[in-house]
mmCIF file of C-alpha atoms in Angstrom:
data_model
loop_
_atom_site.group_PDB
_atom_site.id
_atom_site.type_symbol
_atom_site.label_atom_id
_atom_site.label_comp_id
_atom_site.label_asym_id
_atom_site.label_seq_id
_atom_site.Cartn_x
_atom_site.Cartn_y
_atom_site.Cartn_z
ATOM 1 C CA UNK G 1 191.867 243.426 134.648
ATOM 2 C CA UNK G 2 195.649 243.769 135.833
ATOM 3 C CA UNK G 3 197.530 240.255 135.626
ATOM 4 C CA UNK G 4 197.679 238.080 139.151
ATOM 5 C CA UNK G 5 200.761 239.093 141.416
ATOM 6 C CA UNK G 6 203.956 236.314 140.724
ATOM 7 C CA UNK G 7 204.047 233.509 143.726
ATOM 8 C CA UNK G 8 206.304 234.431 146.015
ATOM 9 C CA UNK G 9 209.675 233.034 145.905
ATOM 10 C CA UNK G 10 209.967 229.940 146.920
ATOM 11 C CA UNK G 11 213.950 229.968 147.455
ATOM 12 C CA UNK G 12 217.300 232.136 147.549
ATOM 13 C CA UNK G 13 220.698 230.983 147.145
ATOM 14 C CA UNK G 14 224.025 231.171 149.280
ATOM 15 C CA UNK G 15 227.524 230.322 148.186
ATOM 16 C CA UNK G 16 228.696 226.574 148.409
ATOM 17 C CA UNK G 17 230.273 227.169 151.607
ATOM 18 C CA UNK G 18 227.438 229.428 152.975
ATOM 19 C CA UNK G 19 224.995 228.204 155.497
ATOM 20 C CA UNK G 20 221.012 229.106 154.814
ATOM 21 C CA UNK G 21 219.988 231.997 157.192
ATOM 22 C CA UNK G 22 217.126 230.566 159.390
ATOM 23 C CA UNK G 23 213.516 231.108 158.582
ATOM 24 C CA UNK G 24 210.234 230.429 159.811
ATOM 25 C CA UNK G 25 207.558 229.354 157.783
ATOM 26 C CA UNK G 26 204.376 232.121 157.057
ATOM 27 C CA UNK G 27 201.337 231.476 158.591
ATOM 28 C CA UNK G 28 200.140 230.786 155.159
ATOM 29 C CA UNK G 29 202.324 227.623 154.076
ATOM 30 C CA UNK G 30 202.562 226.269 158.030
ATOM 31 C CA UNK G 31 198.672 225.849 157.902
ATOM 32 C CA UNK G 32 199.001 224.160 153.956
ATOM 33 C CA UNK G 33 197.190 220.511 153.787
ATOM 34 C CA UNK G 34 199.776 219.310 151.007
ATOM 35 C CA UNK G 35 203.336 220.390 149.576
ATOM 36 C CA UNK G 36 204.558 221.499 153.293
ATOM 37 C CA UNK G 37 206.785 223.976 154.298
ATOM 38 C CA UNK G 38 210.539 222.413 154.856
ATOM 39 C CA UNK G 39 210.483 223.767 158.078
ATOM 40 C CA UNK G 40 206.941 221.993 158.718
ATOM 41 C CA UNK G 41 208.801 218.438 158.339
ATOM 42 C CA UNK G 42 209.129 217.118 162.100
ATOM 43 C CA UNK G 43 210.757 213.431 160.566
ATOM 44 C CA UNK G 44 212.824 212.169 158.305
ATOM 45 C CA UNK G 45 213.421 208.589 156.911
ATOM 46 C CA UNK G 46 215.097 206.640 154.016
ATOM 47 C CA UNK G 47 214.980 203.512 152.651
ATOM 48 C CA UNK G 48 217.772 202.014 150.350
ATOM 49 C CA UNK G 49 220.821 200.081 149.314
ATOM 50 C CA UNK G 50 225.138 200.937 150.978
ATOM 51 C CA UNK G 51 224.847 204.464 148.930
ATOM 52 C CA UNK G 52 222.248 205.301 151.901
ATOM 53 C CA UNK G 53 223.929 203.508 154.953
ATOM 54 C CA UNK G 54 227.588 205.520 153.323
ATOM 55 C CA UNK G 55 229.256 202.114 153.215
ATOM 56 C CA UNK G 56 233.049 203.125 153.127
ATOM 57 C CA UNK G 57 232.663 206.726 152.767
ATOM 58 C CA UNK G 58 235.602 207.504 155.284
ATOM 59 C CA UNK G 59 237.851 204.209 154.268
ATOM 60 C CA UNK G 60 241.527 204.017 153.378
ATOM 61 C CA UNK G 61 242.965 201.199 151.078
ATOM 62 C CA UNK G 62 242.585 197.542 152.978
ATOM 63 C CA UNK G 63 240.545 199.241 155.340
ATOM 64 C CA UNK G 64 237.821 199.584 152.930
ATOM 65 C CA UNK G 65 237.351 195.444 153.230
ATOM 66 C CA UNK G 66 235.886 196.622 156.561
ATOM 67 C CA UNK G 67 232.941 197.645 154.399
ATOM 68 C CA UNK G 68 232.156 200.285 157.686
ATOM 69 C CA UNK G 69 228.785 202.139 157.194
ATOM 70 C CA UNK G 70 228.517 205.623 158.596
ATOM 71 C CA UNK G 71 224.682 206.178 159.011
ATOM 72 C CA UNK G 72 225.553 209.564 161.191
ATOM 73 C CA UNK G 73 226.748 211.192 157.772
ATOM 74 C CA UNK G 74 224.701 209.444 155.124
ATOM 75 C CA UNK G 75 223.326 212.070 152.512
ATOM 76 C CA UNK G 76 219.978 211.731 153.281
ATOM 77 C CA UNK G 77 219.290 211.149 156.612
ATOM 78 C CA UNK G 78 222.534 211.329 158.624
ATOM 79 C CA UNK G 79 222.665 213.829 161.290
ATOM 80 C CA UNK G 80 226.200 213.404 163.722
ATOM 81 C CA UNK G 81 226.360 215.118 166.786
ATOM 82 C CA UNK G 82 227.664 218.291 166.438
ATOM 83 C CA UNK G 83 229.197 220.255 169.662
ATOM 84 C CA UNK G 84 230.193 223.554 168.895
ATOM 85 C CA UNK G 85 231.163 224.884 171.828
ATOM 86 C CA UNK G 86 234.581 226.479 172.452
ATOM 87 C CA UNK G 87 237.696 224.953 172.720
ATOM 88 C CA UNK G 88 241.174 227.018 172.627
ATOM 89 C CA UNK G 89 243.000 223.928 172.979
ATOM 90 C CA UNK G 90 242.583 222.964 169.648
ATOM 91 C CA UNK G 91 243.422 226.225 167.750
ATOM 92 C CA UNK G 92 246.813 226.911 166.137
ATOM 93 C CA UNK G 93 246.756 230.151 167.295
ATOM 94 C CA UNK G 94 245.735 232.075 170.480
ATOM 95 C CA UNK G 95 243.493 233.921 169.140
ATOM 96 C CA UNK G 96 241.339 231.055 167.117
ATOM 97 C CA UNK G 97 238.645 229.070 168.803
ATOM 98 C CA UNK G 98 239.246 225.059 167.587
ATOM 99 C CA UNK G 99 236.891 222.528 167.063
ATOM 100 C CA UNK G 100 235.649 220.455 170.305
ATOM 101 C CA UNK G 101 235.349 216.738 169.371
ATOM 102 C CA UNK G 102 234.127 216.202 166.248
ATOM 103 C CA UNK G 103 235.672 218.464 163.487
ATOM 104 C CA UNK G 104 233.019 221.253 163.592
ATOM 105 C CA UNK G 105 234.218 224.290 162.336
ATOM 106 C CA UNK G 106 233.660 227.476 164.631
ATOM 107 C CA UNK G 107 234.574 231.275 164.086
ATOM 108 C CA UNK G 108 236.842 233.365 166.425
ATOM 109 C CA UNK G 109 236.094 234.013 169.824
ATOM 110 C CA UNK G 110 235.613 238.020 169.401
ATOM 111 C CA UNK G 111 232.574 237.177 166.750
ATOM 112 C CA UNK G 112 230.213 233.799 168.185
ATOM 113 C CA UNK G 113 230.770 230.100 168.324
ATOM 114 C CA UNK G 114 229.384 228.903 165.228
ATOM 115 C CA UNK G 115 230.518 229.675 161.477
ATOM 116 C CA UNK G 116 228.506 233.193 160.442
ATOM 117 C CA UNK G 117 226.155 232.421 157.268
ATOM 118 C CA UNK G 118 228.803 233.144 154.216
ATOM 119 C CA UNK G 119 231.428 231.947 155.769
ATOM 120 C CA UNK G 120 233.794 229.181 154.765
ATOM 121 C CA UNK G 121 235.032 228.567 158.349
ATOM 122 C CA UNK G 122 239.120 229.242 156.894
ATOM 123 C CA UNK G 123 240.310 230.761 159.820
ATOM 124 C CA UNK G 124 239.466 227.958 162.080
ATOM 125 C CA UNK G 125 242.755 226.104 163.020
ATOM 126 C CA UNK G 126 242.686 222.564 161.532
ATOM 127 C CA UNK G 127 239.254 222.064 161.455
ATOM 128 C CA UNK G 128 236.619 220.829 158.878
ATOM 129 C CA UNK G 129 233.116 222.332 158.447
ATOM 130 C CA UNK G 130 229.889 220.452 159.505
ATOM 131 C CA UNK G 131 228.916 217.698 157.036
ATOM 132 C CA UNK G 132 226.360 218.412 154.498
ATOM 133 C CA UNK G 133 223.570 216.057 154.594
ATOM 134 C CA UNK G 134 219.597 216.638 154.244
ATOM 135 C CA UNK G 135 218.764 216.558 158.279
ATOM 136 C CA UNK G 136 221.586 218.717 158.599
ATOM 137 C CA UNK G 137 220.927 221.324 156.255
ATOM 138 C CA UNK G 138 217.240 221.789 157.230
ATOM 139 C CA UNK G 139 218.269 221.982 160.699
ATOM 140 C CA UNK G 140 220.145 225.012 159.748
ATOM 141 C CA UNK G 141 217.294 226.381 157.700
ATOM 142 C CA UNK G 142 214.892 225.810 159.980
ATOM 143 C CA UNK G 143 216.832 226.649 163.569
ATOM 144 C CA UNK G 144 215.451 223.863 164.486
ATOM 145 C CA UNK G 145 217.894 221.478 165.714
ATOM 146 C CA UNK G 146 218.207 217.639 165.704
ATOM 147 C CA UNK G 147 215.060 216.259 163.597
ATOM 148 C CA UNK G 148 213.368 213.303 164.414
ATOM 149 C CA UNK G 149 214.379 210.233 162.826
ATOM 150 C CA UNK G 150 218.037 211.312 161.360
ATOM 151 C CA UNK G 151 221.189 208.962 162.052
ATOM 152 C CA UNK G 152 223.833 210.124 164.910
ATOM 153 C CA UNK G 153 225.720 206.819 164.701
ATOM 154 C CA UNK G 154 225.197 203.001 163.602
ATOM 155 C CA UNK G 155 222.763 200.320 166.092
ATOM 156 C CA UNK G 156 220.283 201.620 167.937
ATOM 157 C CA UNK G 157 221.528 205.152 166.730
ATOM 158 C CA UNK G 158 220.962 204.796 163.281
ATOM 159 C CA UNK G 159 217.110 206.161 163.594
ATOM 160 C CA UNK G 160 214.650 206.034 160.807
ATOM 161 C CA UNK G 161 217.352 205.224 158.467
ATOM 162 C CA UNK G 162 216.341 201.620 157.071
ATOM 163 C CA UNK G 163 218.647 201.276 154.510
ATOM 164 C CA UNK G 164 220.348 197.592 153.989
ATOM 165 C CA UNK G 165 223.921 197.609 152.685
ATOM 166 C CA UNK G 166 223.594 194.997 149.297
ATOM 167 C CA UNK G 167 219.921 195.334 149.431
ATOM 168 C CA UNK G 168 217.753 194.937 146.160
ATOM 169 C CA UNK G 169 214.347 195.906 144.938
ATOM 170 C CA UNK G 170 212.697 193.224 146.468
ATOM 171 C CA UNK G 171 213.296 194.432 149.673
ATOM 172 C CA UNK G 172 212.013 197.983 149.008
ATOM 173 C CA UNK G 173 208.303 196.631 150.944
ATOM 174 C CA UNK G 174 210.445 195.269 153.968
ATOM 175 C CA UNK G 175 212.067 198.228 154.006
ATOM 176 C CA UNK G 176 209.079 200.278 153.850
ATOM 177 C CA UNK G 177 206.859 198.440 156.392
ATOM 178 C CA UNK G 178 209.666 198.897 159.033
ATOM 179 C CA UNK G 179 209.939 202.638 158.203
ATOM 180 C CA UNK G 180 206.173 202.741 159.312
ATOM 181 C CA UNK G 181 206.276 200.803 162.314
ATOM 182 C CA UNK G 182 209.409 202.717 163.341
ATOM 183 C CA UNK G 183 207.493 206.155 162.686
ATOM 184 C CA UNK G 184 204.473 205.110 164.493
ATOM 185 C CA UNK G 185 206.420 204.110 167.423
ATOM 186 C CA UNK G 186 208.437 207.089 167.442
ATOM 187 C CA UNK G 187 205.830 209.325 166.928
ATOM 188 C CA UNK G 188 202.998 207.856 168.717
ATOM 189 C CA UNK G 189 199.353 207.828 167.656
ATOM 190 C CA UNK G 190 198.352 211.718 167.543
ATOM 191 C CA UNK G 191 201.351 212.944 166.188
ATOM 192 C CA UNK G 192 201.631 210.353 163.733
ATOM 193 C CA UNK G 193 199.020 211.865 162.032
ATOM 194 C CA UNK G 194 199.603 215.234 162.209
ATOM 195 C CA UNK G 195 203.481 215.462 161.888
ATOM 196 C CA UNK G 196 204.841 215.809 158.289
ATOM 197 C CA UNK G 197 207.588 213.438 157.672
ATOM 198 C CA UNK G 198 210.129 213.340 154.839
ATOM 199 C CA UNK G 199 211.341 209.976 153.181
ATOM 200 C CA UNK G 200 213.872 209.339 150.882
ATOM 201 C CA UNK G 201 213.483 205.953 148.892
ATOM 202 C CA UNK G 202 216.755 204.896 146.299
ATOM 203 C CA UNK G 203 216.672 201.343 145.492
ATOM 204 C CA UNK G 204 217.861 199.303 142.531
ATOM 205 C CA UNK G 205 221.395 200.305 142.053
ATOM 206 C CA UNK G 206 222.123 196.459 142.883
ATOM 207 C CA UNK G 207 219.969 195.158 140.417
ATOM 208 C CA UNK G 208 221.436 197.410 137.937
ATOM 209 C CA UNK G 209 225.036 195.711 138.933
ATOM 210 C CA UNK G 210 223.613 192.892 137.533
ATOM 211 C CA UNK G 211 221.007 193.502 134.380
ATOM 212 C CA UNK G 212 223.764 192.137 131.957
ATOM 213 C CA UNK G 213 223.685 188.792 133.286
ATOM 214 C CA UNK G 214 220.687 188.092 135.591
ATOM 215 C CA UNK G 215 217.804 188.224 132.748
ATOM 216 C CA UNK G 216 214.312 188.662 133.277
ATOM 217 C CA UNK G 217 214.387 188.953 136.619
ATOM 218 C CA UNK G 218 216.111 192.484 136.326
ATOM 219 C CA UNK G 219 214.540 193.851 133.625
ATOM 220 C CA UNK G 220 212.592 197.441 134.267
ATOM 221 C CA UNK G 221 209.344 195.914 134.487
ATOM 222 C CA UNK G 222 210.245 193.562 137.242
ATOM 223 C CA UNK G 223 212.174 196.257 138.632
ATOM 224 C CA UNK G 224 208.764 198.618 139.137
ATOM 225 C CA UNK G 225 206.899 195.331 139.858
ATOM 226 C CA UNK G 226 208.982 195.255 143.198
ATOM 227 C CA UNK G 227 209.110 198.286 143.881
ATOM 228 C CA UNK G 228 205.400 198.861 143.609
ATOM 229 C CA UNK G 229 204.569 197.347 147.076
ATOM 230 C CA UNK G 230 206.298 199.995 148.588
ATOM 231 C CA UNK G 231 204.812 202.702 147.235
ATOM 232 C CA UNK G 232 201.108 201.070 148.168
ATOM 233 C CA UNK G 233 202.890 200.884 151.777
ATOM 234 C CA UNK G 234 203.821 204.727 151.696
ATOM 235 C CA UNK G 235 201.098 206.432 149.926
ATOM 236 C CA UNK G 236 198.630 205.165 152.787
ATOM 237 C CA UNK G 237 200.823 206.988 155.595
ATOM 238 C CA UNK G 238 199.828 210.412 156.236
ATOM 239 C CA UNK G 239 201.358 213.705 155.820
ATOM 240 C CA UNK G 240 203.987 212.045 154.028
ATOM 241 C CA UNK G 241 206.910 213.368 151.372
ATOM 242 C CA UNK G 242 208.231 211.062 149.810
ATOM 243 C CA UNK G 243 211.992 211.715 147.571
ATOM 244 C CA UNK G 244 211.923 209.330 144.597
ATOM 245 C CA UNK G 245 215.417 210.407 143.430
ATOM 246 C CA UNK G 246 216.536 208.566 139.892
ATOM 247 C CA UNK G 247 219.372 206.862 139.533
ATOM 248 C CA UNK G 248 222.982 208.565 138.490
ATOM 249 C CA UNK G 249 224.744 206.409 135.764
ATOM 250 C CA UNK G 250 226.871 204.051 137.346
ATOM 251 C CA UNK G 251 228.583 203.239 134.415
ATOM 252 C CA UNK G 252 231.152 206.619 135.107
ATOM 253 C CA UNK G 253 232.629 204.377 137.684
ATOM 254 C CA UNK G 254 234.538 202.404 135.192
ATOM 255 C CA UNK G 255 235.780 205.461 133.778
ATOM 256 C CA UNK G 256 237.484 206.946 136.985
ATOM 257 C CA UNK G 257 240.829 207.242 136.771
ATOM 258 C CA UNK G 258 243.180 205.891 139.550
ATOM 259 C CA UNK G 259 246.088 205.720 137.638
ATOM 260 C CA UNK G 260 247.974 202.518 135.965
ATOM 261 C CA UNK G 261 247.939 200.426 138.804
ATOM 262 C CA UNK G 262 244.753 201.829 140.917
ATOM 263 C CA UNK G 263 242.884 201.158 137.626
ATOM 264 C CA UNK G 264 244.087 197.139 137.670
ATOM 265 C CA UNK G 265 242.971 197.277 140.681
ATOM 266 C CA UNK G 266 239.714 199.146 140.668
ATOM 267 C CA UNK G 267 238.590 196.829 137.321
ATOM 268 C CA UNK G 268 239.127 193.656 139.383
ATOM 269 C CA UNK G 269 237.318 195.082 142.022
ATOM 270 C CA UNK G 270 234.401 196.432 140.053
ATOM 271 C CA UNK G 271 233.807 192.891 138.216
ATOM 272 C CA UNK G 272 233.369 191.252 141.739
ATOM 273 C CA UNK G 273 230.967 193.938 143.154
ATOM 274 C CA UNK G 274 229.450 195.004 140.389
ATOM 275 C CA UNK G 275 230.398 193.138 137.292
ATOM 276 C CA UNK G 276 227.753 195.585 134.909
ATOM 277 C CA UNK G 277 229.392 198.756 135.674
ATOM 278 C CA UNK G 278 232.999 197.004 134.870
ATOM 279 C CA UNK G 279 235.174 198.042 131.706
ATOM 280 C CA UNK G 280 233.061 195.401 129.038
ATOM 281 C CA UNK G 281 232.097 197.901 126.702
ATOM 282 C CA UNK G 282 228.357 195.816 125.950
ATOM 283 C CA UNK G 283 227.925 195.477 129.556
ATOM 284 C CA UNK G 284 228.459 199.214 130.179
ATOM 285 C CA UNK G 285 225.807 199.859 127.160
ATOM 286 C CA UNK G 286 223.379 197.209 128.089
ATOM 287 C CA UNK G 287 223.743 199.116 131.985
ATOM 288 C CA UNK G 288 223.661 202.497 130.941
ATOM 289 C CA UNK G 289 220.283 201.415 128.435
ATOM 290 C CA UNK G 290 218.725 200.076 131.989
ATOM 291 C CA UNK G 291 219.390 203.274 134.248
ATOM 292 C CA UNK G 292 217.257 205.134 132.258
ATOM 293 C CA UNK G 293 214.522 202.174 131.944
ATOM 294 C CA UNK G 294 214.667 201.920 135.485
ATOM 295 C CA UNK G 295 214.172 205.641 135.951
ATOM 296 C CA UNK G 296 211.329 205.571 133.380
ATOM 297 C CA UNK G 297 209.336 203.442 135.671
ATOM 298 C CA UNK G 298 210.176 205.580 138.859
ATOM 299 C CA UNK G 299 208.776 208.630 137.199
ATOM 300 C CA UNK G 300 205.981 206.272 136.118
ATOM 301 C CA UNK G 301 205.527 205.370 139.348
ATOM 302 C CA UNK G 302 205.228 208.320 140.691
ATOM 303 C CA UNK G 303 202.716 209.562 138.580
ATOM 304 C CA UNK G 304 200.559 206.965 138.866
ATOM 305 C CA UNK G 305 200.463 207.351 142.774
ATOM 306 C CA UNK G 306 199.949 210.698 142.871
ATOM 307 C CA UNK G 307 197.183 210.667 140.611
ATOM 308 C CA UNK G 308 193.526 209.398 141.063
ATOM 309 C CA UNK G 309 193.767 205.802 140.874
ATOM 310 C CA UNK G 310 195.220 205.479 144.316
ATOM 311 C CA UNK G 311 193.066 209.087 145.909
ATOM 312 C CA UNK G 312 190.980 207.042 147.845
ATOM 313 C CA UNK G 313 193.788 205.262 149.863
ATOM 314 C CA UNK G 314 196.603 208.124 149.984
ATOM 315 C CA UNK G 315 197.237 209.895 153.614
ATOM 316 C CA UNK G 316 196.159 213.302 153.931
ATOM 317 C CA UNK G 317 198.445 215.376 152.411
ATOM 318 C CA UNK G 318 201.207 212.563 150.989
ATOM 319 C CA UNK G 319 202.793 213.338 147.896
ATOM 320 C CA UNK G 320 206.053 211.642 146.127
ATOM 321 C CA UNK G 321 207.944 213.773 144.240
ATOM 322 C CA UNK G 322 210.884 212.639 141.470
ATOM 323 C CA UNK G 323 214.105 214.214 142.245
ATOM 324 C CA UNK G 324 216.624 214.033 139.228
ATOM 325 C CA UNK G 325 219.549 215.551 140.723
ATOM 326 C CA UNK G 326 221.819 212.715 140.428
ATOM 327 C CA UNK G 327 220.600 211.681 136.559
ATOM 328 C CA UNK G 328 223.113 213.645 134.821
ATOM 329 C CA UNK G 329 225.465 214.404 137.806
ATOM 330 C CA UNK G 330 229.522 213.852 136.867
ATOM 331 C CA UNK G 331 231.001 211.490 139.922
ATOM 332 C CA UNK G 332 234.189 210.462 137.856
ATOM 333 C CA UNK G 333 236.758 212.428 140.073
ATOM 334 C CA UNK G 334 238.500 210.210 142.232
ATOM 335 C CA UNK G 335 237.685 212.400 145.407
ATOM 336 C CA UNK G 336 234.430 211.581 144.801
ATOM 337 C CA UNK G 337 234.381 208.026 144.746
ATOM 338 C CA UNK G 338 235.737 206.029 147.859
ATOM 339 C CA UNK G 339 239.106 203.891 148.062
ATOM 340 C CA UNK G 340 236.778 201.001 147.505
ATOM 341 C CA UNK G 341 236.103 201.978 143.703
ATOM 342 C CA UNK G 342 232.629 202.004 143.827
ATOM 343 C CA UNK G 343 230.640 204.145 146.832
ATOM 344 C CA UNK G 344 230.567 207.835 147.403
ATOM 345 C CA UNK G 345 233.052 208.703 149.306
ATOM 346 C CA UNK G 346 232.570 211.666 152.088
ATOM 347 C CA UNK G 347 232.894 214.443 149.392
ATOM 348 C CA UNK G 348 230.064 212.134 146.939
ATOM 349 C CA UNK G 349 227.921 211.725 150.200
ATOM 350 C CA UNK G 350 228.186 215.456 150.625
ATOM 351 C CA UNK G 351 227.354 216.252 146.708
ATOM 352 C CA UNK G 352 224.176 213.749 146.832
ATOM 353 C CA UNK G 353 222.786 215.934 150.052
ATOM 354 C CA UNK G 354 223.478 219.477 148.049
ATOM 355 C CA UNK G 355 221.923 217.528 145.252
ATOM 356 C CA UNK G 356 218.680 216.445 147.173
ATOM 357 C CA UNK G 357 218.337 219.728 148.820
ATOM 358 C CA UNK G 358 218.415 221.933 145.835
ATOM 359 C CA UNK G 359 215.764 219.673 144.253
ATOM 360 C CA UNK G 360 213.320 219.754 147.146
ATOM 361 C CA UNK G 361 213.190 223.700 146.727
ATOM 362 C CA UNK G 362 212.979 223.656 143.195
ATOM 363 C CA UNK G 363 209.500 223.366 141.621
ATOM 364 C CA UNK G 364 207.935 220.698 139.639
ATOM 365 C CA UNK G 365 209.302 221.137 136.148
ATOM 366 C CA UNK G 366 212.109 222.860 137.332
ATOM 367 C CA UNK G 367 214.347 220.240 139.098
ATOM 368 C CA UNK G 368 218.012 220.311 137.853
ATOM 369 C CA UNK G 369 219.090 216.746 136.508
ATOM 370 C CA UNK G 370 222.675 217.692 137.763
ATOM 371 C CA UNK G 371 224.767 219.038 140.490
ATOM 372 C CA UNK G 372 228.356 220.589 140.935
ATOM 373 C CA UNK G 373 230.288 220.719 144.235
ATOM 374 C CA UNK G 374 230.744 224.313 143.319
ATOM 375 C CA UNK G 375 226.675 225.072 143.235
ATOM 376 C CA UNK G 376 224.831 227.834 145.231
ATOM 377 C CA UNK G 377 222.932 226.264 147.931
ATOM 378 C CA UNK G 378 219.325 227.037 148.004
ATOM 379 C CA UNK G 379 217.612 228.695 150.909
ATOM 380 C CA UNK G 380 213.727 228.441 151.798
ATOM 381 C CA UNK G 381 212.266 231.255 151.648
ATOM 382 C CA UNK G 382 208.818 231.674 154.841
ATOM 383 C CA UNK G 383 206.493 230.656 151.780
ATOM 384 C CA UNK G 384 208.605 227.875 150.068
ATOM 385 C CA UNK G 385 206.724 224.483 149.166
ATOM 386 C CA UNK G 386 207.941 220.749 148.954
ATOM 387 C CA UNK G 387 206.966 220.100 145.238
#
């Protein structure tokens, strides 16, 4: 007999500054009971620390001391309000549209009010393109507009971003319980059971900051023990896809070249906020080893909670997915790091979002373990699946 036909393609690509063409899930993809189509996602959320609250994403020098949080532009769940309407008064030249209120690029008035796929908005006077975040990319690809749970600001506008700056692994359970309660309240009974949900969980960076000094409390086994209850809580939720990103090599922070005086400043600052990622070679060696051990524990937890041992308590269709994009990503360029020497800058947040998005569209076993700024975006086809 002839060999079976190859599976439908999961994704296509566009250039790094392009936009995905809107796609609609095929009938078969839309009716799946597991591994949903990206456009079947109806709610997003996040569990994490200051990486996910986007602390100091856009700070400058002394302004970083305020530790401002930019929930609306956080890589995993940010979705700042967009106004793509025309505003001629903002354009530099009379034939250009400008940006209304928030710096989102618009194409010239003769064509359309939004950037076309494949354009880089270079003709938009003084404007920057829309931020790349997971919900924004999802909304573009699926033409779905705002996604429930996405953050549009701080306070009551943070949506289902339950991350807390400074959080450690021991707080994973509290965040998971809080997220589930908020999701139930937001969706209501019947919709809670039938809506596909996408949650990103990344905790442990602050534990890794102290692995060279806190002894057994931050061992890999302790890390797994603290994360396990969050896995148990999320596993019981119906129709949930949980992104579990692997940790980056945070020791790269010690190698960022800020210039002579900048390096002196950052060495002191890192010693205070994340001592094990400073410039002491012995500490860096311990931290680098522990990053690998933490990632190994995350892989083990994902395999366990996807396995038969939890089949009877796992929600219908629920799955955990290891997303390894950050594992080997180089982020030691100064423009990827905030002026606080520690957190991702706006460009760093976008790099995280790009890596997560592409990993989501790469099938298991074929996921990239690094991402670069110039890397093309993947775009879902009608038969794409999150796996």
